């Protein structure tokens, strides 16, 4: 397997020949898959381009015809017909060519936007699908850079590139045909110019590849730093990081400038080089043609038409150079994007899911082992049975493996060995939709998305009505502060809940969980920032939600796994698990454990002492 | 879209572009040279048809020798080389200066953003800012190095070309020129409509970047609730809006291009007929007619590129507007004109009639902080207690001036904090927030971020001490010890671990005033207890304002202040308040609701050893 699979080593600029080939192929493959669904539109666009170029090329031919045929006809006997044909033809060609040009410009935009949208959504969906394991090492700044500046490079290629290339090639082909039809010797001369052009392009390709690759790498670094500063601006200010940050950013921006200049300068040799070759060809055509005119082998009008056509033949060259330039840039960008897309989620939805429309909430760990990546086992071997409706508190020191337990049930990670079932069905066999409906986890970091408070709560259940949303907020005791906000439930929480305190954010995320109303609820240190009255309120709500023994009509309550270092939560638990070094060292009802005098009893004592 | 960046369309094209002038001043000569090179290249291209004209009329006439032809071809070759050379030269002149200006604008943009108050950042998504720092400035550079120059050159080329055409035949020239009038009128309308969509598309692109940023930062929530599909839908919706805008933009450009290319071509068509009639009437020679159309062919390219160049200029205008929109944002928290020097602070902190309201609060609402009066004696530890959302964090953020009071004064050692420079103030004050932000750096660099020089202690000692107090010695057991990279780019730590590193950072700063916002919330009981114990000795000489939700944290404090309805309603020791204040009891006392049966089995003695073991377990694990 190549060392450049996925996002591994994506910051490397100098690649071995094989790696370089592999990533380029990957990027071209991505471009092709993007083209496939829009190939019909692509063909239509190309046809439009062909037609518009055909109309354009007919201009000089008509002029030549006018001077060589219509003019003598008018002069010799006042025959106006050829003149009318010329004039009418020219007008017709003009209308056709500009109308077609406008049409293909729009068509290109549609094409390129369709492909961009496709890729944007692909990248977004893929990053959402990738497991947390991936997100913990691949920073948000990088993903943002893939989604913005890398896509921007592709957009440049698609926007102008495709039309430039198609129109360029077709224009050149048609002009070449018209040159050949007028005079094949000139045609050969023009073709000969292709040889030096080929070598120049090869040279450019090799050099610009590395330049653009490093440009992608450096711009990603710049973006990562930028995002980190802006999202952590409070800490930046409080610790007076401004100067150091500015120095770092200056350096990164200067690096970025340098690689940009490098790539532009390569283009600065490439493009004039192509113009030069074209101009030399024109001079040669003039010389050779001129001799033949003197020998009466060629009419003056024909020579002029040939010169104009030759000049025109090379006109799209600088456009083509630009296309090639943006192609190189886009390819470097797609190398990175395709690498991201190549990353395989470690937690995959099943091929043939077992349906579980109504989960009861019975969880069973049988011989479960787990370790992060290739690291040491965090859970060496775990057997645990949580019957439906039970409320389980998990306690233990930081790093004992409590959160790991929770993350396994939420299937943020898959077990390395053994089986983990919900109502007898392996978690990996459940469709993501069924799993997420059945199991919901509330974490310590309560992230709010931009939008209103109501929208943030509705994340728990997008189908919920406003009344249900408010009811959920009331249950967790968030209703009061939400109503006190400037626009109540419609208050915009803005960037990262700027105005909402950490405790309030936790309440909102609790309301989310209440609204989601899952069969299994996992709370991972979810009350850490709450004050005591709020926590009490949440617990009352929780008590009701979990069906705390008094569920209406004997309905089985919800299964809950509560991880908390504040043992107040334990009060509502039916059962306590004490985890130590990835093993369950104590298991029993709170009363049993306290009287047992083990670790939990000690912890509980310490906690009681801390309360006064 | 946030209201913060809705477009202000009242700036005209020229005032917007004019704002670049100060940036361009230092590089004006390279730009002019670049312009002249580009112009010269165009002139050269225009001269070539003139050579044809001479050749057709002289050297290529039957009976002439080959010498004229050789000369002609040589001249054409020379001009061709010259053209290519001039094109290369334009780039040489312009590229480095243009990228330098771009980089300078980018770095000053970043500096400005860093200096802008937190209040600004609360309103602006980082994606939106990023799109301004990257794509807008990239675009502006390209416009500067290419678009602006080519626009001038193209216009001049057309003007020169048309004059040449006039000189060859004024009748034909006039016909060609007639096409310019409708183009000018249409161009004016195009400018308005295109400017609007281009602004819209750039704003939407920025919002899209913000959406990506949120979807990644909030990935855990999205996963926990299985809301990936919904997030995708809303992202797709936003992306489709952008797509629609882009297509609208392309359509509007296509129509403009249509007009710009069609009209001159129509004019040329009539010119062709007219020209042939003129020649047959003997009013024009064939050479002039040929040269006229050869020139028209050269002019056709520039005319065609007018549309895209115009569009580029309008987009550049938008980019510049968006850039200066941020650059024009006024920093509301600034250094005083004549700062008071406060070399070593004792740490007496006094809130005197402090009011605060967020700038966008509706007028009817009362202030978040509604007349705070509170004095912290130098070296005192004061706990701040109040219900969730009562403004504790807001109060804390006033101390390092993340926000400024809206009325009243906040004084450090009797000096209004607004009289100190920000850097002096923030040297005296260190903060640990409830959201712990660690930077992509080693543990060492994170902890020593704001560390003060301490006589007799090496940075290594300071680091060790700080980690020890915060019970963050787990850092030494990380893969590369304290040199392990943490933060976004590095190893991910658990909430409790992050919190302890952030606490160590605040401690290492050895400030006169320490502001701690519920700094122990993510710690388990044993760790919390040990941190508390060590903190108490460290805090002895440091004025500390600490937000507390638990009695255990309150026990650190000499006195407690109760924040209620925007005011400090009571100050006293924990036991005093517990005895005398019912709201305080409500906020802080929790034992009343505990089930009795738990109590009965409670052991009084604490298994020290066991607790030790539990707390010091494998902390670096997850």
Coordinates of N, CA and C in Angstrom, one line a residue, chain A residues 294-471:
Chain A
X294 N 5.1 35.9 -54.6 CA 6.0 36.4 -55.6 C 6.1 35.5 -56.8
X295 N 6.0 34.2 -56.5 CA 6.1 33.2 -57.6 C 4.8 32.9 -58.2
X296 N 3.8 33.7 -57.8 CA 2.4 33.5 -58.3 C 1.8 32.1 -57.8
X297 N 2.3 31.6 -56.8 CA 1.8 30.3 -56.3 C 0.6 30.5 -55.4
X298 N 0.3 31.8 -55.0 CA -0.7 32.1 -53.9 C -1.2 33.5 -54.2
X299 N -2.5 33.6 -54.0 CA -3.1 35.0 -54.2 C -2.8 35.8 -52.9
X300 N -2.7 37.1 -53.1 CA -2.5 38.0 -52.0 C -3.6 37.8 -50.9
X301 N -4.8 37.8 -51.4 CA -6.0 37.7 -50.5 C -5.8 36.4 -49.6
X302 N -5.4 35.3 -50.3 CA -5.3 34.0 -49.6 C -4.2 34.1 -48.5
X303 N -3.1 34.8 -48.9 CA -2.0 34.9 -47.9 C -2.5 35.7 -46.7
X304 N -3.2 36.8 -46.9 CA -3.7 37.6 -45.8 C -4.7 36.7 -45.0
X305 N -5.5 36.0 -45.6 CA -6.4 35.1 -44.9 C -5.6 34.1 -44.0
X306 N -4.6 33.6 -44.7 CA -3.7 32.6 -43.9 C -3.0 33.3 -42.7
X307 N -2.5 34.5 -42.9 CA -1.9 35.2 -41.8 C -2.8 35.4 -40.7
X308 N -4.0 35.9 -41.1 CA -5.0 36.2 -40.0 C -5.4 34.9 -39.3
X309 N -5.6 33.9 -40.1 CA -6.0 32.6 -39.5 C -4.9 32.1 -38.6
X310 N -3.6 32.2 -39.1 CA -2.5 31.7 -38.2 C -2.5 32.5 -36.9
X311 N -2.6 33.8 -37.1 CA -2.6 34.6 -35.8 C -3.8 34.2 -34.9
X312 N -4.9 34.0 -35.5 CA -6.1 33.6 -34.8 C -5.9 32.2 -34.2
X313 N -5.2 31.3 -34.9 CA -4.9 30.0 -34.5 C -4.2 30.0 -33.1
X314 N -3.3 30.9 -33.0 CA -2.5 31.0 -31.7 C -3.1 31.9 -30.6
X315 N -4.2 32.6 -31.0 CA -4.8 33.4 -30.0 C -5.3 32.7 -28.8
X316 N -5.9 31.5 -28.9 CA -6.4 30.9 -27.7 C -5.3 30.2 -26.9
X317 N -4.1 30.3 -27.4 CA -3.0 29.7 -26.7 C -2.8 30.2 -25.3
X318 N -3.0 31.5 -25.1 CA -2.8 32.0 -23.7 C -4.0 31.5 -22.8
X319 N -5.1 31.4 -23.4 CA -6.3 30.9 -22.7 C -6.0 29.4 -22.3
X320 N -5.4 28.7 -23.3 CA -5.1 27.3 -23.0 C -4.1 27.2 -21.9
X321 N -3.1 28.1 -21.9 CA -2.1 28.2 -20.9 C -2.8 28.4 -19.5
X322 N -3.7 29.3 -19.5 CA -4.4 29.6 -18.3 C -5.2 28.3 -17.8
X323 N -5.8 27.6 -18.8 CA -6.5 26.4 -18.4 C -5.5 25.4 -17.8
X324 N -4.4 25.3 -18.5 CA -3.5 24.3 -18.0 C -3.0 24.7 -16.6
X325 N -2.8 26.0 -16.4 CA -2.4 26.5 -15.1 C -3.5 26.1 -14.0
X326 N -4.8 26.4 -14.4 CA -5.8 26.1 -13.3 C -6.0 24.6 -13.2
X327 N -5.7 23.9 -14.2 CA -5.8 22.5 -14.1 C -4.8 21.9 -13.1
X328 N -3.5 22.4 -13.3 CA -2.5 22.0 -12.3 C -2.9 22.3 -10.9
X329 N -3.4 23.6 -10.7 CA -3.8 24.0 -9.4 C -4.9 23.2 -8.9
X330 N -5.9 22.9 -9.7 CA -7.1 22.1 -9.3 C -6.7 20.7 -9.0
X331 N -5.7 20.2 -9.8 CA -5.3 18.8 -9.5 C -4.6 18.7 -8.2
X332 N -3.8 19.6 -7.9 CA -3.1 19.6 -6.6 C -4.2 19.7 -5.5
X333 N -5.2 20.5 -5.7 CA -6.3 20.6 -4.7 C -7.1 19.3 -4.6
X334 N -7.4 18.7 -5.7 CA -8.1 17.5 -5.7 C -7.3 16.3 -5.1
X335 N -6.0 16.4 -5.2 CA -5.2 15.4 -4.5 C -5.6 15.3 -3.1
X336 N -5.7 16.5 -2.5 CA -6.0 16.6 -1.0 C -7.4 16.2 -0.8
X337 N -8.3 16.7 -1.6 CA -9.8 16.4 -1.4 C -10.0 14.9 -1.5
X338 N -9.4 14.3 -2.6 CA -9.6 12.9 -2.8 C -9.0 12.1 -1.7
X339 N -7.9 12.6 -1.1 CA -7.3 11.9 0.0 C -8.3 11.8 1.2
X340 N -8.9 13.0 1.4 CA -9.9 13.0 2.5 C -11.1 12.1 2.2
X341 N -11.5 12.0 1.0 CA -12.6 11.2 0.6 C -12.2 9.7 0.7
X342 N -10.9 9.5 0.5 CA -10.4 8.1 0.5 C -10.4 7.5 2.0
X343 N -10.4 8.4 3.0 CA -10.4 7.9 4.3 C -11.6 7.0 4.6
X344 N -11.4 5.9 5.2 CA -12.5 5.0 5.4 C -13.0 5.2 6.8
X345 N -14.3 5.4 7.0 CA -14.8 5.5 8.4 C -14.6 4.2 9.1
X346 N -14.1 4.2 10.3 CA -13.8 3.0 11.0 C -15.1 2.4 11.6
X347 N -16.1 3.3 11.7 CA -17.4 2.8 12.2 C -18.3 2.9 10.9
X348 N -18.7 1.7 10.4 CA -19.4 1.7 9.2 C -20.9 1.2 9.4
X349 N -21.8 1.8 8.7 CA -23.2 1.3 8.8 C -23.2 -0.1 8.1
X350 N -24.1 -1.0 8.6 CA -24.2 -2.4 8.1 C -24.7 -2.4 6.7
X351 N -24.3 -3.4 5.9 CA -24.8 -3.6 4.6 C -26.3 -4.0 4.6
X352 N -26.6 -5.0 5.4 CA -28.0 -5.4 5.5 C -28.4 -5.2 7.0
X353 N -28.9 -4.1 7.3 CA -29.2 -3.8 8.7 C -30.4 -4.7 9.2
X354 N -30.3 -5.0 10.5 CA -31.4 -5.7 11.2 C -32.4 -4.5 11.7
X355 N -33.6 -4.5 11.3 CA -34.5 -3.5 11.7 C -34.8 -3.5 13.2
X356 N -34.9 -2.4 13.9 CA -35.2 -2.4 15.3 C -36.1 -1.1 15.5
X357 N -37.3 -1.2 15.1 CA -38.1 0.1 15.1 C -38.4 0.5 16.6
X358 N -38.6 -0.4 17.5 CA -39.0 -0.1 18.8 C -38.0 -0.7 19.8
X359 N -37.0 0.0 20.2 CA -36.0 -0.6 21.1 C -36.5 -0.6 22.5
X360 N -36.2 -1.6 23.2 CA -36.5 -1.7 24.6 C -35.4 -1.1 25.5
X361 N -34.2 -1.3 25.0 CA -33.1 -0.8 25.8 C -32.3 -1.8 26.6
X362 N -32.3 -3.0 26.2 CA -31.5 -4.0 26.9 C -30.1 -4.1 26.3
X363 N -29.1 -3.8 27.1 CA -27.7 -3.7 26.6 C -26.9 -4.8 27.2
X364 N -26.1 -5.5 26.3 CA -25.3 -6.5 26.8 C -23.9 -6.5 26.2
X365 N -22.9 -6.4 27.0 CA -21.5 -6.6 26.6 C -21.1 -8.0 26.9
X366 N -20.6 -8.7 25.9 CA -20.1 -10.0 26.1 C -18.7 -10.2 25.6
X367 N -17.8 -10.3 26.5 CA -16.4 -10.5 26.2 C -15.8 -9.3 25.3
X368 N -16.3 -8.1 25.7 CA -15.9 -7.0 24.9 C -14.4 -6.5 25.2
X369 N -13.7 -6.3 24.1 CA -12.3 -5.7 24.3 C -12.3 -4.5 23.4
X370 N -11.5 -3.5 23.9 CA -11.4 -2.3 23.1 C -10.1 -1.6 23.4
X371 N -9.5 -1.0 22.3 CA -8.4 -0.1 22.5 C -8.4 0.9 21.4
X372 N -8.0 2.1 21.6 CA -8.0 3.1 20.6 C -6.9 2.9 19.5
X373 N -7.3 2.8 18.3 CA -6.3 2.5 17.2 C -5.5 1.3 17.5
X374 N -4.2 1.4 17.5 CA -3.4 0.3 17.8 C -2.8 0.4 19.2
X375 N -3.4 1.3 19.9 CA -2.8 1.5 21.3 C -3.2 0.4 22.2
X376 N -2.8 0.5 23.5 CA -3.1 -0.5 24.5 C -4.6 -0.7 24.7
X377 N -5.0 -1.8 25.2 CA -6.4 -2.0 25.5 C -6.9 -1.1 26.6
X378 N -8.0 -0.4 26.3 CA -8.6 0.4 27.4 C -9.6 -0.4 28.2
X379 N -10.3 -1.2 27.5 CA -11.2 -2.2 28.1 C -10.6 -3.6 27.8
X380 N -10.0 -4.3 28.7 CA -9.3 -5.5 28.5 C -10.3 -6.6 28.2
X381 N -11.3 -6.8 29.0 CA -12.4 -7.8 28.7 C -13.6 -7.4 29.6
X382 N -14.7 -7.2 29.0 CA -15.8 -6.7 29.7 C -17.1 -7.5 29.5
X383 N -17.7 -8.0 30.6 CA -19.0 -8.6 30.5 C -20.0 -7.8 31.3
X384 N -21.1 -7.4 30.7 CA -22.0 -6.5 31.4 C -23.4 -6.7 30.8
X385 N -24.4 -6.8 31.7 CA -25.7 -6.9 31.2 C -26.6 -5.8 31.9
X386 N -27.1 -4.9 31.0 CA -28.0 -3.8 31.6 C -29.4 -4.1 31.1
X387 N -30.3 -4.5 31.9 CA -31.6 -4.8 31.5 C -32.3 -3.5 31.1
X388 N -33.4 -3.7 30.2 CA -34.1 -2.5 29.8 C -34.7 -1.8 31.0
X389 N -34.6 -0.5 30.9 CA -35.2 0.3 32.0 C -34.4 0.6 33.2
X390 N -33.2 0.0 33.2 CA -32.4 0.3 34.4 C -31.6 1.6 34.3
X391 N -31.4 2.3 35.4 CA -30.6 3.5 35.4 C -29.3 3.1 36.1
X392 N -28.2 3.2 35.3 CA -26.9 2.8 35.8 C -26.0 4.0 36.0
X393 N -25.4 4.1 37.1 CA -24.4 5.2 37.3 C -23.0 4.5 37.1
X394 N -22.1 5.2 36.4 CA -20.8 4.7 36.2 C -19.8 5.7 36.9
X395 N -19.1 5.2 37.9 CA -18.1 6.1 38.5 C -16.7 5.5 38.4
X396 N -15.8 6.3 38.7 CA -14.4 5.9 38.6 C -13.5 7.1 38.3
X397 N -12.2 7.0 38.4 CA -11.3 8.1 38.2 C -11.3 8.5 36.8
X398 N -10.7 9.7 36.5 CA -10.5 10.2 35.1 C -9.7 9.2 34.4
X399 N -10.0 8.8 33.2 CA -9.2 7.9 32.5 C -9.4 6.4 32.8
X400 N -10.4 6.1 33.7 CA -10.6 4.7 34.1 C -11.3 3.9 32.9
X401 N -11.9 4.6 32.0 CA -12.6 4.0 30.9 C -14.1 4.2 30.9
X402 N -14.6 5.1 31.8 CA -16.0 5.3 31.8 C -16.5 5.9 30.5
X403 N -15.9 6.9 30.0 CA -16.3 7.5 28.7 C -16.2 6.5 27.6
X404 N -15.2 5.7 27.7 CA -15.1 4.7 26.6 C -16.3 3.8 26.6
X405 N -16.7 3.4 27.7 CA -17.9 2.5 27.8 C -19.1 3.2 27.2
X406 N -19.3 4.5 27.5 CA -20.4 5.3 26.9 C -20.2 5.4 25.4
X407 N -19.0 5.6 24.9 CA -18.8 5.8 23.5 C -19.0 4.6 22.7
X408 N -18.8 3.4 23.4 CA -19.0 2.2 22.7 C -20.5 1.9 22.5
X409 N -21.3 2.3 23.6 CA -22.8 2.1 23.5 C -23.3 3.0 22.4
X410 N -22.8 4.2 22.3 CA -23.3 5.2 21.3 C -22.7 4.8 20.0
X411 N -21.9 3.8 19.9 CA -21.2 3.4 18.7 C -20.4 4.6 18.0
X412 N -19.7 5.4 18.9 CA -18.7 6.3 18.3 C -17.5 5.5 17.9
X413 N -17.3 4.4 18.6 CA -16.3 3.4 18.2 C -16.9 2.0 18.2
X414 N -16.2 1.1 17.5 CA -16.6 -0.2 17.4 C -15.8 -1.1 18.4
X415 N -16.3 -2.1 19.0 CA -15.5 -2.9 19.9 C -14.5 -3.6 19.0
X416 N -13.3 -3.9 19.7 CA -12.2 -4.6 19.0 C -12.5 -6.1 18.9
X417 N -13.1 -6.6 20.0 CA -13.5 -8.0 20.0 C -14.7 -8.2 21.0
X418 N -15.4 -9.3 20.8 CA -16.5 -9.5 21.6 C -17.8 -9.0 21.0
X419 N -18.9 -9.0 21.7 CA -20.1 -8.5 21.1 C -20.8 -7.6 22.0
X420 N -21.4 -6.6 21.4 CA -22.2 -5.5 22.2 C -23.5 -5.5 21.5
X421 N -24.6 -5.8 22.3 CA -25.9 -5.9 21.6 C -26.9 -5.0 22.3
X422 N -27.9 -4.5 21.5 CA -29.0 -3.8 22.0 C -30.2 -4.7 21.7
X423 N -31.0 -5.0 22.7 CA -32.1 -5.9 22.5 C -31.7 -7.2 21.7
X424 N -30.5 -7.7 22.0 CA -30.1 -8.9 21.3 C -29.5 -8.7 19.9
X425 N -29.6 -7.5 19.4 CA -29.0 -7.2 18.1 C -27.7 -6.5 18.2
X426 N -26.7 -7.1 17.5 CA -25.4 -6.4 17.5 C -25.5 -5.0 17.1
X427 N -24.8 -4.1 17.8 CA -24.9 -2.6 17.4 C -24.5 -2.4 15.9
X428 N -23.5 -3.2 15.5 CA -23.0 -2.9 14.1 C -24.1 -3.4 13.1
X429 N -25.1 -4.1 13.5 CA -26.1 -4.6 12.6 C -27.2 -3.6 12.5
X430 N -27.2 -2.6 13.3 CA -28.3 -1.7 13.3 C -28.1 -0.6 12.3
X431 N -29.1 -0.1 11.6 CA -29.0 1.0 10.7 C -28.7 2.2 11.6
X432 N -28.0 3.2 11.0 CA -27.6 4.4 11.8 C -28.9 5.1 12.3
X433 N -29.9 5.1 11.5 CA -31.2 5.8 11.9 C -31.8 5.1 13.1
X434 N -31.9 3.7 13.0 CA -32.4 3.0 14.2 C -31.6 3.2 15.4
X435 N -30.3 3.1 15.2 CA -29.4 3.2 16.4 C -29.5 4.6 17.1
X436 N -29.5 5.6 16.2 CA -29.6 7.0 16.8 C -30.9 7.3 17.4
X437 N -31.9 6.6 16.9 CA -33.2 6.9 17.5 C -33.3 6.2 18.9
X438 N -32.6 5.0 19.0 CA -32.6 4.3 20.2 C -31.6 4.8 21.3
X439 N -30.5 5.2 20.8 CA -29.4 5.6 21.8 C -29.0 7.0 21.5
X440 N -29.0 7.8 22.6 CA -28.6 9.2 22.5 C -27.6 9.5 23.6
X441 N -26.6 10.3 23.2 CA -25.6 10.6 24.2 C -25.5 12.1 24.4
X442 N -25.4 12.5 25.6 CA -25.2 13.9 25.9 C -23.8 14.1 26.5
X443 N -23.0 14.9 25.9 CA -21.6 15.0 26.4 C -21.4 16.3 27.2
X444 N -20.3 16.4 27.8 CA -19.9 17.5 28.6 C -19.9 18.8 27.8
X445 N -19.3 18.7 26.6 CA -19.2 19.9 25.8 C -20.5 20.1 25.0
X446 N -21.3 21.0 25.4 CA -22.6 21.2 24.8 C -22.4 22.2 23.7
X447 N -22.3 21.7 22.5 CA -22.1 22.6 21.4 C -23.4 23.2 20.8
X448 N -23.4 24.5 20.7 CA -24.6 25.1 20.0 C -24.3 25.5 18.6
X449 N -25.2 25.2 17.7 CA -25.1 25.6 16.3 C -25.7 27.0 16.1
X450 N -25.2 27.7 15.1 CA -25.9 29.0 14.9 C -27.3 28.8 14.5
X451 N -28.1 29.6 14.9 CA -29.6 29.5 14.8 C -30.2 29.8 16.1
X452 N -31.5 29.6 16.2 CA -32.2 30.0 17.4 C -32.1 28.9 18.4
X453 N -32.5 29.3 19.7 CA -32.5 28.3 20.8 C -33.4 27.1 20.4
X454 N -34.6 27.5 19.9 CA -35.6 26.5 19.5 C -35.0 25.5 18.5
X455 N -34.3 26.0 17.5 CA -33.7 25.1 16.5 C -32.6 24.2 17.1
X456 N -31.9 24.8 18.1 CA -30.9 24.0 18.7 C -31.5 22.8 19.5
X457 N -32.7 23.1 20.2 CA -33.3 22.0 20.9 C -33.9 21.0 19.9
X458 N -34.4 21.5 18.8 CA -35.1 20.7 17.8 C -34.1 19.7 17.2
X459 N -32.8 19.9 17.4 CA -31.8 19.0 16.9 C -32.1 17.6 17.5
X460 N -32.7 17.5 18.7 CA -33.1 16.2 19.3 C -34.1 15.5 18.5
X461 N -35.0 16.3 17.9 CA -36.1 15.7 17.1 C -36.6 16.7 16.1
X462 N -36.1 16.7 14.9 CA -36.4 17.8 13.9 C -37.9 17.9 13.7
X463 N -38.7 16.8 14.0 CA -40.1 16.8 13.6 C -40.9 17.4 14.8
X464 N -40.3 17.8 15.9 CA -41.0 18.2 17.0 C -41.7 19.6 16.8
X465 N -42.9 19.7 17.4 CA -43.6 21.0 17.3 C -43.0 22.0 18.3
X466 N -43.4 23.2 18.2 CA -42.9 24.2 19.1 C -43.3 23.9 20.6
X467 N -44.5 23.4 20.7 CA -45.0 23.0 22.0 C -44.2 21.9 22.6
X468 N -43.8 20.9 21.8 CA -43.0 19.9 22.3 C -41.6 20.4 22.8
X469 N -41.1 21.3 21.9 CA -39.8 21.8 22.2 C -39.8 22.6 23.6
X470 N -40.9 23.4 23.8 CA -41.0 24.1 25.0 C -41.2 23.2 26.2
X471 N -41.9 22.1 25.9 CA -42.2 21.2 27.0 C -40.9 20.5 27.5

